[in-house]
XYZ file of C-alpha atoms in Angstrom:
228
model
C 15.140 3.464 15.266
C 15.096 6.150 12.749
C 12.787 7.192 9.936
C 14.259 6.031 6.668
C 11.968 7.949 4.277
C 8.651 9.724 4.390
C 6.154 10.333 1.701
C 3.826 13.264 1.840
C 0.887 14.118 -0.426
C -0.554 17.633 -0.204
C -4.208 17.631 -1.214
C -7.209 20.111 -1.442
C -9.279 17.259 0.073
C -8.745 14.764 2.984
C -7.095 11.619 1.866
C -5.409 9.091 4.022
C -2.275 6.902 3.422
C 0.056 5.027 5.661
C 2.254 2.010 6.253
C 3.207 -1.096 8.111
C 4.730 -4.237 6.610
C 3.103 -5.352 3.490
C 3.226 -8.788 2.007
C 6.130 -9.284 -0.338
C 5.413 -8.911 -4.007
C 1.831 -7.786 -3.200
C 0.327 -4.724 -5.177
C 2.396 -1.680 -4.001
C 0.814 1.380 -5.559
C 0.698 4.416 -3.390
C -3.048 4.566 -3.021
C -4.540 5.659 -6.202
C -1.944 8.473 -6.973
C -0.761 8.733 -10.543
C 0.071 11.435 -13.203
C -2.747 12.159 -15.539
C -1.797 11.132 -19.062
C -3.634 11.016 -22.431
C -1.767 7.996 -23.607
C -0.502 6.130 -20.433
C 2.960 7.490 -20.913
C 4.474 9.885 -18.264
C 6.903 12.221 -19.929
C 8.088 14.707 -17.310
C 10.921 16.916 -16.623
C 13.048 15.877 -13.402
C 14.823 19.133 -12.376
C 18.324 18.092 -10.857
C 18.982 20.223 -7.844
C 21.470 17.810 -6.480
C 25.281 18.265 -5.935
C 27.809 16.396 -8.111
C 28.146 13.364 -5.738
C 24.467 12.725 -6.286
C 24.012 13.473 -10.083
C 25.240 9.993 -11.078
C 22.652 8.216 -8.753
C 19.916 10.301 -10.191
C 20.826 9.603 -13.821
C 20.999 5.848 -13.134
C 17.679 6.081 -11.259
C 15.986 7.843 -14.161
C 17.412 5.395 -16.817
C 16.183 2.498 -14.517
C 12.643 3.838 -14.279
C 12.534 4.745 -17.904
C 12.832 0.986 -18.708
C 9.103 0.939 -18.061
C 7.118 1.538 -21.243
C 4.971 3.966 -19.136
C 7.747 6.419 -18.177
C 9.836 8.749 -20.473
C 11.223 11.354 -18.188
C 14.218 13.636 -18.784
C 16.683 14.928 -16.177
C 17.538 18.571 -16.593
C 20.226 20.565 -14.604
C 18.798 23.149 -12.302
C 19.824 25.402 -9.643
C 21.975 23.710 -6.901
C 22.517 26.721 -4.517
C 21.914 25.771 -0.765
C 18.703 27.754 -0.562
C 17.230 25.840 -3.637
C 18.379 22.403 -2.277
C 17.100 23.237 1.280
C 13.638 24.188 0.094
C 13.420 22.083 -2.984
C 10.484 23.979 -4.379
C 8.165 22.116 -6.582
C 7.418 22.939 -10.286
C 4.066 22.364 -11.791
C 3.943 19.298 -14.009
C 7.480 18.266 -13.100
C 9.536 16.561 -10.302
C 12.548 18.239 -8.535
C 15.282 16.246 -6.801
C 17.414 17.812 -4.013
C 19.982 17.054 -1.355
C 21.118 18.810 1.625
C 22.006 18.215 5.304
C 18.503 18.400 6.612
C 19.537 17.603 9.929
C 18.559 14.714 12.465
C 15.167 14.448 11.160
C 15.157 10.637 11.251
C 14.674 10.301 7.594
C 17.353 9.775 4.858
C 14.828 10.315 1.787
C 11.547 12.051 1.613
C 9.181 12.113 -1.358
C 6.291 14.636 -1.624
C 3.636 15.083 -4.169
C 0.695 17.520 -4.771
C -2.414 16.082 -5.962
C -5.680 17.127 -7.542
C -8.121 14.362 -6.665
C -5.968 11.178 -7.461
C -3.720 13.041 -9.936
C -0.198 13.996 -9.198
C 0.441 17.506 -10.317
C 3.997 18.057 -9.094
C 6.489 16.322 -6.805
C 9.985 16.419 -5.291
C 12.443 14.218 -3.620
C 14.819 15.286 -0.807
C 17.820 13.251 0.029
C 19.290 13.873 3.598
C 23.076 14.127 3.610
C 22.933 14.141 7.413
C 22.533 10.517 7.096
C 23.504 9.600 3.503
C 26.792 11.670 2.824
C 28.882 8.833 4.335
C 26.586 5.925 3.394
C 27.678 2.951 1.163
C 27.237 3.599 -2.595
C 24.640 0.831 -2.826
C 22.426 2.587 -0.129
C 22.713 5.909 -1.831
C 21.648 4.431 -5.107
C 18.804 2.475 -3.615
C 17.394 5.483 -1.630
C 17.669 7.671 -4.681
C 15.911 4.953 -6.868
C 13.067 4.458 -4.153
C 12.421 8.050 -3.572
C 12.002 8.755 -7.270
C 9.782 5.783 -7.608
C 7.466 7.123 -5.071
C 7.025 10.348 -7.077
C 5.438 8.078 -9.800
C 2.965 6.644 -7.342
C 4.711 3.495 -6.107
C 4.823 2.314 -2.615
C 7.000 -0.212 -0.994
C 6.960 -3.840 -1.936
C 7.852 -4.986 1.594
C 8.501 -3.358 4.844
C 10.106 -6.177 6.773
C 13.822 -5.597 7.238
C 14.510 -9.277 8.108
C 12.941 -10.756 4.981
C 15.130 -11.703 2.166
C 15.958 -9.054 -0.377
C 13.336 -8.723 -3.269
C 15.874 -7.316 -5.718
C 14.255 -3.984 -5.895
C 14.929 -0.473 -4.448
C 11.311 -0.442 -3.260
C 12.027 -2.865 -0.561
C 13.173 -2.447 3.050
C 16.429 -3.893 3.529
C 19.531 -4.012 5.928
C 21.720 -4.500 2.869
C 21.200 -2.520 -0.186
C 23.714 -4.512 -2.455
C 20.933 -6.218 -4.437
C 18.240 -3.616 -3.870
C 19.553 -0.734 -5.918
C 17.200 -0.832 -8.876
C 13.614 -1.635 -9.821
C 12.625 -5.248 -10.464
C 9.873 -6.737 -12.706
C 7.209 -6.361 -10.122
C 7.789 -2.613 -10.085
C 7.394 -2.465 -13.855
C 4.173 -4.590 -13.608
C 2.810 -2.178 -11.085
C 3.605 0.868 -13.125
C 1.764 -0.955 -16.061
C -1.291 -1.443 -13.737
C -1.153 2.188 -12.683
C -0.702 3.742 -16.078
C -2.394 1.305 -18.415
C -5.179 3.849 -19.222
C -5.710 7.425 -20.448
C -7.274 10.021 -18.402
C -10.267 11.742 -19.974
C -10.881 13.920 -17.111
C -9.833 14.280 -13.482
C -12.056 12.611 -11.036
C -11.441 13.119 -7.239
C -10.866 9.752 -5.591
C -9.864 9.035 -2.164
C -6.866 6.811 -1.914
C -7.147 3.737 0.414
C -4.506 2.125 2.455
C -3.494 -1.507 1.896
C -4.884 -3.841 4.357
C -3.132 -3.542 7.749
C -1.715 -0.097 6.974
C -1.728 2.858 9.459
C -3.324 5.816 7.989
C -2.088 9.277 9.001
C -3.585 12.756 8.213
C -2.762 16.126 9.494
C -4.879 18.783 7.891
C -4.514 18.541 4.121
C -1.181 16.691 4.180
C -1.066 12.980 3.783
C 2.033 11.112 5.042
C 3.245 7.573 4.483
C 6.147 6.810 6.900
C 8.950 4.343 6.298
C 10.782 3.047 9.351
C 14.361 1.827 9.386
C 15.946 -0.637 11.815
Protein backbone atom coordinates (compact mmCIF):
# COMPACT_ATOMS: atom_id res chain seq x y z
CA UNK A 1 0.00 0.00 0.00
CA UNK A 2 1.04 3.58 -0.45
CA UNK A 3 -0.38 6.87 0.62
CA UNK A 4 -2.43 8.45 -2.12
CA UNK A 5 -2.80 11.91 -0.67
CA UNK A 6 -2.41 13.75 2.59
CA UNK A 7 -4.36 16.74 3.87
CA UNK A 8 -2.60 18.88 6.44
CA UNK A 9 -4.00 21.76 8.45
CA UNK A 10 -1.66 23.98 10.45
CA UNK A 11 -3.40 25.79 13.27
CA UNK A 12 -2.65 27.90 16.30
CA UNK A 13 -4.88 25.64 18.39
CA UNK A 14 -5.22 21.87 18.62
CA UNK A 15 -7.68 20.54 16.05
CA UNK A 16 -8.11 16.91 15.06
CA UNK A 17 -9.03 15.37 11.72
CA UNK A 18 -8.60 11.93 10.23
CA UNK A 19 -9.92 9.29 7.92
CA UNK A 20 -11.13 5.84 7.26
CA UNK A 21 -13.84 4.68 4.91
CA UNK A 22 -16.87 6.96 4.95
CA UNK A 23 -20.32 6.03 3.67
CA UNK A 24 -20.82 6.89 0.03
CA UNK A 25 -22.73 10.13 -0.56
CA UNK A 26 -22.53 11.11 3.11
CA UNK A 27 -21.59 14.65 4.10
CA UNK A 28 -17.94 15.07 3.17
CA UNK A 29 -16.81 18.43 4.49
CA UNK A 30 -13.27 18.48 5.89
CA UNK A 31 -14.28 19.18 9.46
CA UNK A 32 -15.51 22.78 9.66
CA UNK A 33 -12.68 24.30 7.62
CA UNK A 34 -13.76 26.95 5.13
CA UNK A 35 -12.66 30.30 3.72
CA UNK A 36 -14.17 33.34 5.41
CA UNK A 37 -16.45 35.29 3.08
CA UNK A 38 -18.82 38.23 3.39
CA UNK A 39 -21.20 36.94 0.71
CA UNK A 40 -20.72 33.18 0.58
CA UNK A 41 -18.48 33.38 -2.50
CA UNK A 42 -14.84 32.29 -2.42
CA UNK A 43 -12.91 34.36 -4.97
CA UNK A 44 -9.24 33.53 -4.53
CA UNK A 45 -6.12 33.59 -6.66
CA UNK A 46 -4.72 30.16 -7.43
CA UNK A 47 -1.01 30.57 -8.13
CA UNK A 48 0.08 28.07 -10.76
CA UNK A 49 3.57 26.83 -9.95
CA UNK A 50 3.18 23.73 -12.09
CA UNK A 51 5.08 22.71 -15.19
CA UNK A 52 3.39 22.79 -18.58
CA UNK A 53 2.36 19.13 -18.43
CA UNK A 54 0.14 19.93 -15.43
CA UNK A 55 -1.16 23.39 -16.38
CA UNK A 56 -4.04 22.03 -18.44
CA UNK A 57 -5.14 19.82 -15.55
CA UNK A 58 -5.20 22.81 -13.21
CA UNK A 59 -7.21 24.88 -15.70
CA UNK A 60 -9.80 22.10 -16.04
CA UNK A 61 -10.01 21.56 -12.28
CA UNK A 62 -10.48 25.27 -11.60
CA UNK A 63 -13.18 25.50 -14.25
CA UNK A 64 -14.91 22.46 -12.77
CA UNK A 65 -14.88 23.84 -9.24
CA UNK A 66 -15.98 27.28 -10.42
CA UNK A 67 -19.19 25.65 -11.61
CA UNK A 68 -20.22 25.97 -7.98
CA UNK A 69 -22.07 29.22 -7.33
CA UNK A 70 -19.83 29.64 -4.27
CA UNK A 71 -16.46 29.55 -6.06
CA UNK A 72 -15.06 32.21 -8.40
CA UNK A 73 -11.33 31.55 -8.39
CA UNK A 74 -8.72 32.67 -10.89
CA UNK A 75 -5.57 30.79 -11.93
CA UNK A 76 -2.53 33.07 -12.29
CA UNK A 77 0.85 31.98 -13.65
CA UNK A 78 3.54 32.02 -10.98
CA UNK A 79 7.13 30.87 -10.47
CA UNK A 80 7.92 27.39 -11.73
CA UNK A 81 11.57 27.07 -10.75
CA UNK A 82 12.47 23.88 -8.92
CA UNK A 83 12.93 25.60 -5.56
CA UNK A 84 9.46 27.13 -5.68
CA UNK A 85 7.86 23.91 -6.85
CA UNK A 86 9.64 21.89 -4.19
CA UNK A 87 8.80 24.19 -1.28
CA UNK A 88 5.44 25.36 -2.64
CA UNK A 89 5.30 28.39 -0.31
CA UNK A 90 1.84 29.51 0.67
CA UNK A 91 0.55 33.00 -0.07
CA UNK A 92 -1.77 34.73 2.40
CA UNK A 93 -5.36 34.64 1.22
CA UNK A 94 -4.56 32.43 -1.77
CA UNK A 95 -3.80 28.90 -2.95
CA UNK A 96 -0.60 27.71 -4.64
CA UNK A 97 -0.45 24.52 -6.73
CA UNK A 98 2.93 22.86 -7.38
CA UNK A 99 4.42 19.72 -8.85
CA UNK A 100 7.82 18.12 -8.36
CA UNK A 101 9.40 14.72 -7.85
CA UNK A 102 8.98 14.71 -4.08
CA UNK A 103 10.33 11.17 -3.85
CA UNK A 104 8.99 7.91 -2.49
CA UNK A 105 6.88 9.60 0.15
CA UNK A 106 3.94 7.28 -0.39
CA UNK A 107 1.62 10.08 -1.50
CA UNK A 108 0.82 11.30 -5.00
CA UNK A 109 -1.09 14.40 -3.90
CA UNK A 110 -0.94 16.54 -0.78
CA UNK A 111 -3.21 19.42 0.20
CA UNK A 112 -2.33 21.70 3.12
CA UNK A 113 -4.15 24.61 4.69
CA UNK A 114 -3.33 27.13 7.40
CA UNK A 115 -6.28 28.03 9.55
CA UNK A 116 -7.43 30.59 12.08
CA UNK A 117 -10.16 28.98 14.13
CA UNK A 118 -12.18 27.18 11.46
CA UNK A 119 -11.28 29.65 8.71
CA UNK A 120 -8.77 28.79 6.01
CA UNK A 121 -6.22 31.59 5.58
CA UNK A 122 -4.00 30.10 2.87
CA UNK A 123 -3.42 26.76 1.21
CA UNK A 124 -1.37 24.76 -1.23
CA UNK A 125 -1.45 21.56 -3.24
CA UNK A 126 1.54 19.39 -4.14
CA UNK A 127 1.45 16.80 -6.94
CA UNK A 128 4.14 14.15 -6.67
CA UNK A 129 5.73 13.42 -10.03
CA UNK A 130 7.54 10.46 -8.53
CA UNK A 131 4.20 8.66 -8.88
CA UNK A 132 2.21 10.83 -11.27
CA UNK A 133 4.67 11.65 -14.07
CA UNK A 134 3.81 8.44 -15.90
CA UNK A 135 0.28 7.98 -14.61
CA UNK A 136 -2.75 7.75 -16.94
CA UNK A 137 -4.26 11.07 -17.97
CA UNK A 138 -7.51 10.31 -16.13
CA UNK A 139 -5.64 9.69 -12.87
CA UNK A 140 -3.66 12.91 -13.16
CA UNK A 141 -6.84 14.91 -13.73
CA UNK A 142 -8.60 13.19 -10.86
CA UNK A 143 -5.74 13.75 -8.43
CA UNK A 144 -5.49 17.43 -9.39
CA UNK A 145 -9.24 17.88 -8.99
CA UNK A 146 -9.28 16.14 -5.62
CA UNK A 147 -6.38 18.04 -4.09
CA UNK A 148 -7.70 21.44 -5.18
CA UNK A 149 -11.10 20.44 -3.80
CA UNK A 150 -9.52 19.79 -0.41
CA UNK A 151 -8.20 23.37 -0.38
CA UNK A 152 -11.81 24.58 -0.31
CA UNK A 153 -12.72 22.43 2.69
CA UNK A 154 -13.95 19.24 1.02
CA UNK A 155 -13.09 15.74 2.21
CA UNK A 156 -13.63 12.44 0.39
CA UNK A 157 -17.06 11.10 -0.53
CA UNK A 158 -15.97 7.49 -0.18
CA UNK A 159 -12.72 5.80 0.83
CA UNK A 160 -13.42 2.21 -0.23
CA UNK A 161 -11.60 1.31 -3.42
CA UNK A 162 -13.85 -1.65 -4.17
CA UNK A 163 -17.07 0.38 -4.22
CA UNK A 164 -18.46 1.44 -7.60
CA UNK A 165 -17.24 4.81 -8.83
CA UNK A 166 -19.35 7.72 -7.64
CA UNK A 167 -18.51 9.87 -10.65
CA UNK A 168 -16.50 12.37 -8.61
CA UNK A 169 -12.83 13.13 -8.13
CA UNK A 170 -13.49 13.17 -4.38
CA UNK A 171 -13.88 9.38 -4.42
CA UNK A 172 -11.31 6.62 -3.86
CA UNK A 173 -10.98 4.52 -6.99
CA UNK A 174 -8.87 1.98 -8.83
CA UNK A 175 -10.05 3.44 -12.14
CA UNK A 176 -10.18 7.22 -12.53
CA UNK A 177 -11.95 7.12 -15.91
CA UNK A 178 -15.29 8.33 -14.51
CA UNK A 179 -13.84 10.08 -11.44
CA UNK A 180 -12.03 13.05 -12.97
CA UNK A 181 -14.42 15.87 -12.07
CA UNK A 182 -16.73 16.99 -9.23
CA UNK A 183 -20.31 15.73 -9.12
CA UNK A 184 -23.58 17.19 -7.90
CA UNK A 185 -22.95 16.02 -4.34
CA UNK A 186 -19.69 18.00 -4.25
CA UNK A 187 -21.50 21.15 -5.31
CA UNK A 188 -24.24 20.48 -2.76
CA UNK A 189 -21.60 20.13 -0.05
CA UNK A 190 -19.99 23.42 -1.08
CA UNK A 191 -23.43 25.01 -0.83
CA UNK A 192 -23.76 23.70 2.72
CA UNK A 193 -20.27 24.90 3.66
CA UNK A 194 -20.54 28.38 2.15
CA UNK A 195 -24.25 29.15 2.39
CA UNK A 196 -23.54 31.88 4.94
CA UNK A 197 -21.55 35.06 5.42
CA UNK A 198 -18.90 35.31 8.12
CA UNK A 199 -19.44 38.33 10.35
CA UNK A 200 -16.44 37.45 12.50
CA UNK A 201 -14.02 34.60 12.97
CA UNK A 202 -14.87 32.25 15.79
CA UNK A 203 -12.50 29.47 16.74
CA UNK A 204 -14.20 26.12 16.50
CA UNK A 205 -12.73 22.68 16.79
CA UNK A 206 -13.35 20.54 13.72
CA UNK A 207 -14.75 17.12 14.44
CA UNK A 208 -14.04 13.94 12.55
CA UNK A 209 -16.82 11.96 10.94
CA UNK A 210 -18.04 8.87 12.80
CA UNK A 211 -15.51 6.07 12.52
CA UNK A 212 -12.66 8.30 11.44
CA UNK A 213 -9.18 8.13 12.92
CA UNK A 214 -8.06 11.50 14.20
CA UNK A 215 -4.36 12.38 14.07
CA UNK A 216 -2.56 15.31 15.69
CA UNK A 217 1.13 16.15 15.88
CA UNK A 218 1.71 19.42 17.70
CA UNK A 219 -0.21 22.13 15.87
CA UNK A 220 -0.41 20.16 12.62
CA UNK A 221 -3.57 18.25 11.75
CA UNK A 222 -3.42 15.54 9.09
CA UNK A 223 -5.99 13.54 7.15
CA UNK A 224 -4.43 10.58 5.34
CA UNK A 225 -5.81 9.04 2.16
CA UNK A 226 -4.70 5.46 1.53
CA UNK A 227 -4.39 3.77 -1.84
CA UNK A 228 -4.54 0.09 -2.72
